[in-house]
CSV table of N, CA and C in Angstrom, one decimal:
chain,number,residue,atom,x,y,z
A,1,MET,N,0.7,-1.1,0.2
A,1,MET,CA,0.2,-0.1,-0.1
A,1,MET,C,0.7,1.1,0.0
A,2,PRO,N,0.4,2.1,-0.8
A,2,PRO,CA,1.6,3.5,-0.9
A,2,PRO,C,1.2,4.1,0.4
A,3,VAL,N,2.6,4.6,0.9
A,3,VAL,CA,2.3,5.8,1.8
A,3,VAL,C,2.7,7.3,1.5
A,4,PRO,N,1.8,8.1,1.9
A,4,PRO,CA,2.0,9.5,1.5
A,4,PRO,C,3.6,10.0,2.1
A,5,LYS,N,4.0,10.8,1.5
A,5,LYS,CA,5.5,11.4,1.7
A,5,LYS,C,5.7,12.0,2.7
A,6,SER,N,4.5,12.6,3.3
A,6,SER,CA,4.9,13.4,4.4
A,6,SER,C,4.6,12.6,5.5
A,7,GLU,N,4.5,11.5,5.5
A,7,GLU,CA,5.2,10.6,6.7
A,7,GLU,C,6.5,10.6,6.8
A,8,PHE,N,7.4,10.9,6.1
A,8,PHE,CA,8.6,10.8,6.4
A,8,PHE,C,9.3,12.1,6.7
A,9,ASP,N,10.3,12.1,7.3
A,9,ASP,CA,11.1,13.4,7.7
A,9,ASP,C,11.9,13.5,6.7
A,10,ARG,N,12.6,13.1,6.4
A,10,ARG,CA,13.6,13.2,5.2
A,10,ARG,C,13.7,12.3,3.7
A,11,LEU,N,13.6,12.9,2.5
A,11,LEU,CA,13.6,12.2,1.3
A,11,LEU,C,14.8,12.7,0.5
A,12,PRO,N,15.9,12.2,0.5
A,12,PRO,CA,16.9,12.4,-0.2
A,12,PRO,C,16.9,11.9,-1.5
A,13,PRO,N,17.8,12.4,-2.5
A,13,PRO,CA,17.5,11.9,-3.6
A,13,PRO,C,18.1,10.7,-3.8
A,14,CYS,N,17.7,9.9,-4.6
A,14,CYS,CA,18.2,8.2,-4.8
A,14,CYS,C,19.2,8.1,-5.7
A,15,ASP,N,20.4,8.3,-5.1
A,15,ASP,CA,21.8,8.4,-5.6
A,15,ASP,C,22.3,7.2,-5.5
A,16,PHE,N,23.1,6.6,-6.7
A,16,PHE,CA,23.8,5.5,-6.2
A,16,PHE,C,25.2,5.7,-6.7
A,17,TYR,N,26.4,5.0,-6.1
A,17,TYR,CA,27.7,5.5,-6.4
A,17,TYR,C,27.9,5.1,-7.9
A,18,THR,N,28.6,5.8,-8.5
A,18,THR,CA,29.4,5.4,-10.2
A,18,THR,C,30.4,4.3,-9.8
A,19,PRO,N,30.7,3.3,-10.7
A,19,PRO,CA,31.4,2.7,-10.6
A,19,PRO,C,33.1,3.2,-10.1
A,20,GLU,N,33.4,4.5,-10.7
A,20,GLU,CA,34.7,5.1,-10.5
A,20,GLU,C,34.8,5.2,-8.8
A,21,GLU,N,33.5,5.5,-8.4
A,21,GLU,CA,33.7,6.0,-7.0
A,21,GLU,C,33.6,4.4,-6.0
A,22,LEU,N,33.0,3.6,-6.4
A,22,LEU,CA,32.8,2.4,-5.4
A,22,LEU,C,34.2,1.4,-5.8
A,23,LEU,N,34.8,1.4,-6.9
A,23,LEU,CA,35.5,0.2,-7.2
A,23,LEU,C,37.0,0.9,-7.4
A,24,GLU,N,37.9,-0.1,-6.7
A,24,GLU,CA,39.3,0.5,-7.2
A,24,GLU,C,39.9,0.1,-8.8
A,25,ALA,N,40.5,0.8,-8.9
A,25,ALA,CA,40.9,0.5,-10.2
A,25,ALA,C,41.7,-0.6,-10.8
A,26,ASP,N,42.6,-1.1,-9.7
A,26,ASP,CA,43.5,-2.4,-10.0
A,26,ASP,C,42.7,-3.4,-9.1
A,27,GLN,N,41.7,-3.5,-9.1
A,27,GLN,CA,40.9,-4.7,-8.0
A,27,GLN,C,39.8,-5.3,-8.9
A,28,MET,N,39.5,-6.5,-9.0
A,28,MET,CA,38.4,-7.3,-9.2
A,28,MET,C,37.2,-7.7,-7.9
A,29,TYR,N,36.1,-7.8,-8.0
A,29,TYR,CA,35.3,-7.7,-7.1
A,29,TYR,C,34.1,-8.6,-7.5
A,30,THR,N,33.8,-9.4,-6.3
A,30,THR,CA,32.7,-10.6,-6.8
A,30,THR,C,31.2,-9.8,-6.6
A,31,VAL,N,30.2,-10.2,-7.2
A,31,VAL,CA,28.7,-9.5,-6.8
A,31,VAL,C,28.9,-9.2,-5.2
A,32,TYR,N,29.1,-10.4,-4.6
A,32,TYR,CA,29.0,-10.2,-3.4
A,32,TYR,C,29.7,-8.8,-2.6
A,33,GLU,N,30.8,-8.9,-3.2
A,33,GLU,CA,31.5,-7.9,-2.6
A,33,GLU,C,30.9,-6.7,-3.1
A,34,ILE,N,30.6,-6.3,-4.0
A,34,ILE,CA,30.0,-5.0,-4.7
A,34,ILE,C,28.8,-4.8,-3.8
A,35,ALA,N,27.9,-5.8,-3.6
A,35,ALA,CA,27.0,-5.6,-2.5
A,35,ALA,C,27.1,-5.2,-1.3
A,36,ARG,N,28.5,-5.6,-0.5
A,36,ARG,CA,28.5,-4.7,0.2
A,36,ARG,C,29.1,-3.2,0.2
A,37,LEU,N,30.0,-3.2,-0.5
A,37,LEU,CA,30.4,-1.9,-0.9
A,37,LEU,C,29.4,-0.9,-1.4
A,38,LEU,N,28.3,-1.3,-1.8
A,38,LEU,CA,27.2,-0.6,-2.2
A,38,LEU,C,26.2,0.1,-0.6
A,39,GLN,N,26.3,-0.7,-0.1
A,39,GLN,CA,25.7,-0.2,1.5
A,39,GLN,C,26.7,0.3,2.3
A,40,GLY,N,28.0,0.7,2.0
A,40,GLY,CA,29.2,1.4,2.8
A,40,GLY,C,29.6,0.5,3.8
A,41,LEU,N,29.9,-1.1,3.3
A,41,LEU,CA,30.5,-2.0,4.4
A,41,LEU,C,31.8,-2.5,3.5
A,42,GLU,N,32.6,-2.9,4.2
A,42,GLU,CA,33.7,-3.4,3.5
A,42,GLU,C,33.3,-4.6,2.8
A,43,PRO,N,34.3,-5.0,1.7
A,43,PRO,CA,33.9,-5.8,0.8
A,43,PRO,C,33.9,-7.4,1.6
A,44,ASP,N,34.6,-7.5,2.2
A,44,ASP,CA,34.6,-8.8,3.6
A,44,ASP,C,33.8,-8.9,4.7
A,45,ALA,N,33.1,-7.7,4.8
A,45,ALA,CA,32.2,-7.9,5.8
A,45,ALA,C,31.2,-8.9,6.1
A,46,GLU,N,31.3,-9.6,7.4
A,46,GLU,CA,30.5,-11.0,7.7
A,46,GLU,C,28.9,-10.3,7.7
A,47,ILE,N,28.1,-10.7,7.1
A,47,ILE,CA,26.5,-10.7,7.1
A,47,ILE,C,25.7,-11.7,7.1
A,48,ASP,N,24.7,-11.7,7.6
A,48,ASP,CA,23.6,-13.1,7.5
A,48,ASP,C,23.1,-13.2,5.9
A,49,GLU,N,22.9,-14.4,5.7
A,49,GLU,CA,22.6,-14.9,4.3
A,49,GLU,C,20.9,-14.3,3.9
A,50,GLY,N,20.5,-13.8,4.6
A,50,GLY,CA,19.3,-13.2,4.5
A,50,GLY,C,19.3,-11.9,4.1
A,51,THR,N,20.3,-11.0,5.0
A,51,THR,CA,20.8,-9.5,4.5
A,51,THR,C,21.7,-9.6,3.1
A,52,GLU,N,22.5,-10.6,2.8
A,52,GLU,CA,23.0,-10.6,1.9
A,52,GLU,C,22.3,-11.0,0.5
A,53,ASP,N,21.2,-11.8,0.9
A,53,ASP,CA,20.1,-11.8,-0.3
A,53,ASP,C,19.6,-10.3,-0.9
A,54,VAL,N,18.9,-9.7,0.3
A,54,VAL,CA,18.6,-8.2,0.2
A,54,VAL,C,19.5,-7.1,-0.7
A,55,LEU,N,21.0,-7.5,-0.2
A,55,LEU,CA,21.9,-6.3,-0.9
A,55,LEU,C,22.3,-7.2,-2.4
A,56,LEU,N,21.8,-8.2,-2.5
A,56,LEU,CA,22.0,-8.6,-4.0
A,56,LEU,C,21.0,-8.0,-4.8
A,57,ASP,N,19.9,-7.8,-4.2
A,57,ASP,CA,19.0,-7.3,-5.0
A,57,ASP,C,19.3,-6.0,-5.4
A,58,TRP,N,20.2,-5.2,-4.8
A,58,TRP,CA,20.7,-3.9,-5.2
A,58,TRP,C,21.8,-4.0,-5.9
A,59,ALA,N,22.8,-4.7,-6.1
A,59,ALA,CA,24.1,-4.9,-6.5
A,59,ALA,C,23.8,-5.4,-7.9
A,60,ILE,N,22.8,-6.6,-8.3
A,60,ILE,CA,22.7,-7.3,-9.6
A,60,ILE,C,22.5,-5.8,-10.8
A,61,PRO,N,21.1,-5.3,-10.4
A,61,PRO,CA,20.6,-4.3,-11.5
A,61,PRO,C,22.1,-3.1,-11.4
A,62,TRP,N,22.5,-2.8,-10.1
A,62,TRP,CA,23.7,-1.9,-10.6
A,62,TRP,C,24.6,-2.2,-11.4
A,63,ILE,N,25.1,-3.5,-11.0
A,63,ILE,CA,26.4,-4.2,-12.0
A,63,ILE,C,25.4,-4.0,-13.6
A,64,MET,N,24.1,-4.2,-14.0
A,64,MET,CA,23.6,-4.1,-15.3
A,64,MET,C,23.8,-2.8,-15.6
A,65,THR,N,23.4,-2.0,-14.9
A,65,THR,CA,23.3,-0.7,-15.3
A,65,THR,C,24.6,-0.1,-15.7
A,66,ASN,N,25.4,-0.4,-15.0
A,66,ASN,CA,26.9,0.2,-15.1
A,66,ASN,C,27.8,-0.5,-16.0
A,67,ALA,N,27.0,-1.8,-16.8
A,67,ALA,CA,28.1,-2.5,-17.5
A,67,ALA,C,28.9,-2.1,-18.2
A,68,ASP,N,28.6,-1.0,-19.1
A,68,ASP,CA,29.2,-0.2,-19.9
A,68,ASP,C,30.5,0.1,-19.4
A,69,ASP,N,31.0,0.4,-18.1
A,69,ASP,CA,32.2,1.0,-17.3
A,69,ASP,C,32.7,-0.3,-16.8
A,70,LEU,N,32.3,-1.4,-16.9
A,70,LEU,CA,33.0,-2.9,-16.2
A,70,LEU,C,33.7,-3.5,-17.1
A,71,VAL,N,34.3,-4.3,-16.7
A,71,VAL,CA,34.7,-5.6,-17.1
A,71,VAL,C,34.4,-6.7,-16.6
A,72,VAL,N,34.6,-7.7,-16.8
A,72,VAL,CA,34.0,-9.3,-16.2
A,72,VAL,C,35.2,-10.4,-16.5
A,73,ALA,N,35.3,-11.0,-15.1
A,73,ALA,CA,36.3,-12.1,-15.4
A,73,ALA,C,35.6,-13.4,-15.0
A,74,GLU,N,35.8,-14.5,-15.8
A,74,GLU,CA,35.2,-15.5,-15.4
A,74,GLU,C,35.8,-16.1,-14.2
A,75,PRO,N,35.1,-17.2,-13.6
A,75,PRO,CA,35.6,-17.8,-12.3
A,75,PRO,C,37.0,-18.6,-12.7
A,76,ARG,N,37.5,-18.3,-11.5
A,76,ARG,CA,38.9,-19.2,-11.6
A,76,ARG,C,38.7,-20.6,-11.3
A,77,SER,N,37.7,-21.0,-10.5
A,77,SER,CA,37.2,-22.7,-10.8
A,77,SER,C,35.7,-22.2,-10.4
A,78,ASP,N,35.0,-23.9,-10.5
A,78,ASP,CA,33.9,-23.8,-10.5
A,78,ASP,C,33.3,-23.4,-9.1
A,79,ASP,N,33.7,-23.4,-8.2
A,79,ASP,CA,33.3,-23.1,-6.9
A,79,ASP,C,33.5,-21.6,-6.5
A,80,GLU,N,33.7,-20.8,-7.5
A,80,GLU,CA,34.2,-19.4,-7.1
A,80,GLU,C,33.2,-18.8,-8.4
A,81,PRO,N,32.9,-17.5,-7.7
A,81,PRO,CA,31.8,-16.4,-8.4
A,81,PRO,C,32.5,-15.9,-9.6
A,82,GLY,N,32.2,-15.2,-10.6
A,82,GLY,CA,32.9,-14.3,-11.5
A,82,GLY,C,33.2,-12.9,-11.0
A,83,TYR,N,34.0,-12.2,-11.3
A,83,TYR,CA,34.7,-11.1,-11.1
A,83,TYR,C,34.3,-9.5,-11.8
A,84,TYR,N,34.2,-8.6,-11.1
A,84,TYR,CA,33.7,-7.3,-12.1
A,84,TYR,C,34.9,-6.4,-11.5
A,85,GLY,N,35.0,-5.5,-12.6
A,85,GLY,CA,36.5,-4.7,-12.1
A,85,GLY,C,35.9,-3.3,-13.2
A,86,LEU,N,36.5,-2.2,-13.0
A,86,LEU,CA,36.4,-1.0,-13.9
A,86,LEU,C,37.3,-1.2,-14.9
A,87,LYS,N,36.6,-1.0,-16.1
A,87,LYS,CA,37.2,-0.9,-17.3
A,87,LYS,C,38.1,0.3,-17.6
A,88,GLU,N,39.3,-0.1,-18.2
A,88,GLU,CA,40.0,1.0,-18.5
A,88,GLU,C,40.0,2.0,-19.3
A,89,ASP,N,40.4,3.1,-19.2
A,89,ASP,CA,40.3,3.9,-20.4
A,89,ASP,C,41.4,3.8,-21.6
A,90,GLU,N,40.8,3.7,-22.7
A,90,GLU,CA,41.7,3.3,-23.9
A,90,GLU,C,42.1,4.4,-24.5
C-alpha cells in the first residue's frame, strides 16, 4: 500500500555510486563484495544470508546498469563466482 511522502522526515535523492566511486581501478570484485560496498560495508564484512540476499537485489541491477563501465572475469574455479572491475580507459 502506498504511503504519503508527508510521513517521512527526510527524502534524499536516490543516488547510487558510480563505478569509479565504488571500485578500486586495480581490483576485481565479486557481486557479493559489490553488494557490501554499495551499502558502505567492507567487501569482506560478515553478514547473514538473508541480508546478503537483500543486498544482492541492489547489486545485480547496479552491475547491469553500469555494464558499459565494467569488465568481467570468468571464475577461476567451479566453486568461485565471477569478478567485476573498472574498464580501463582506452
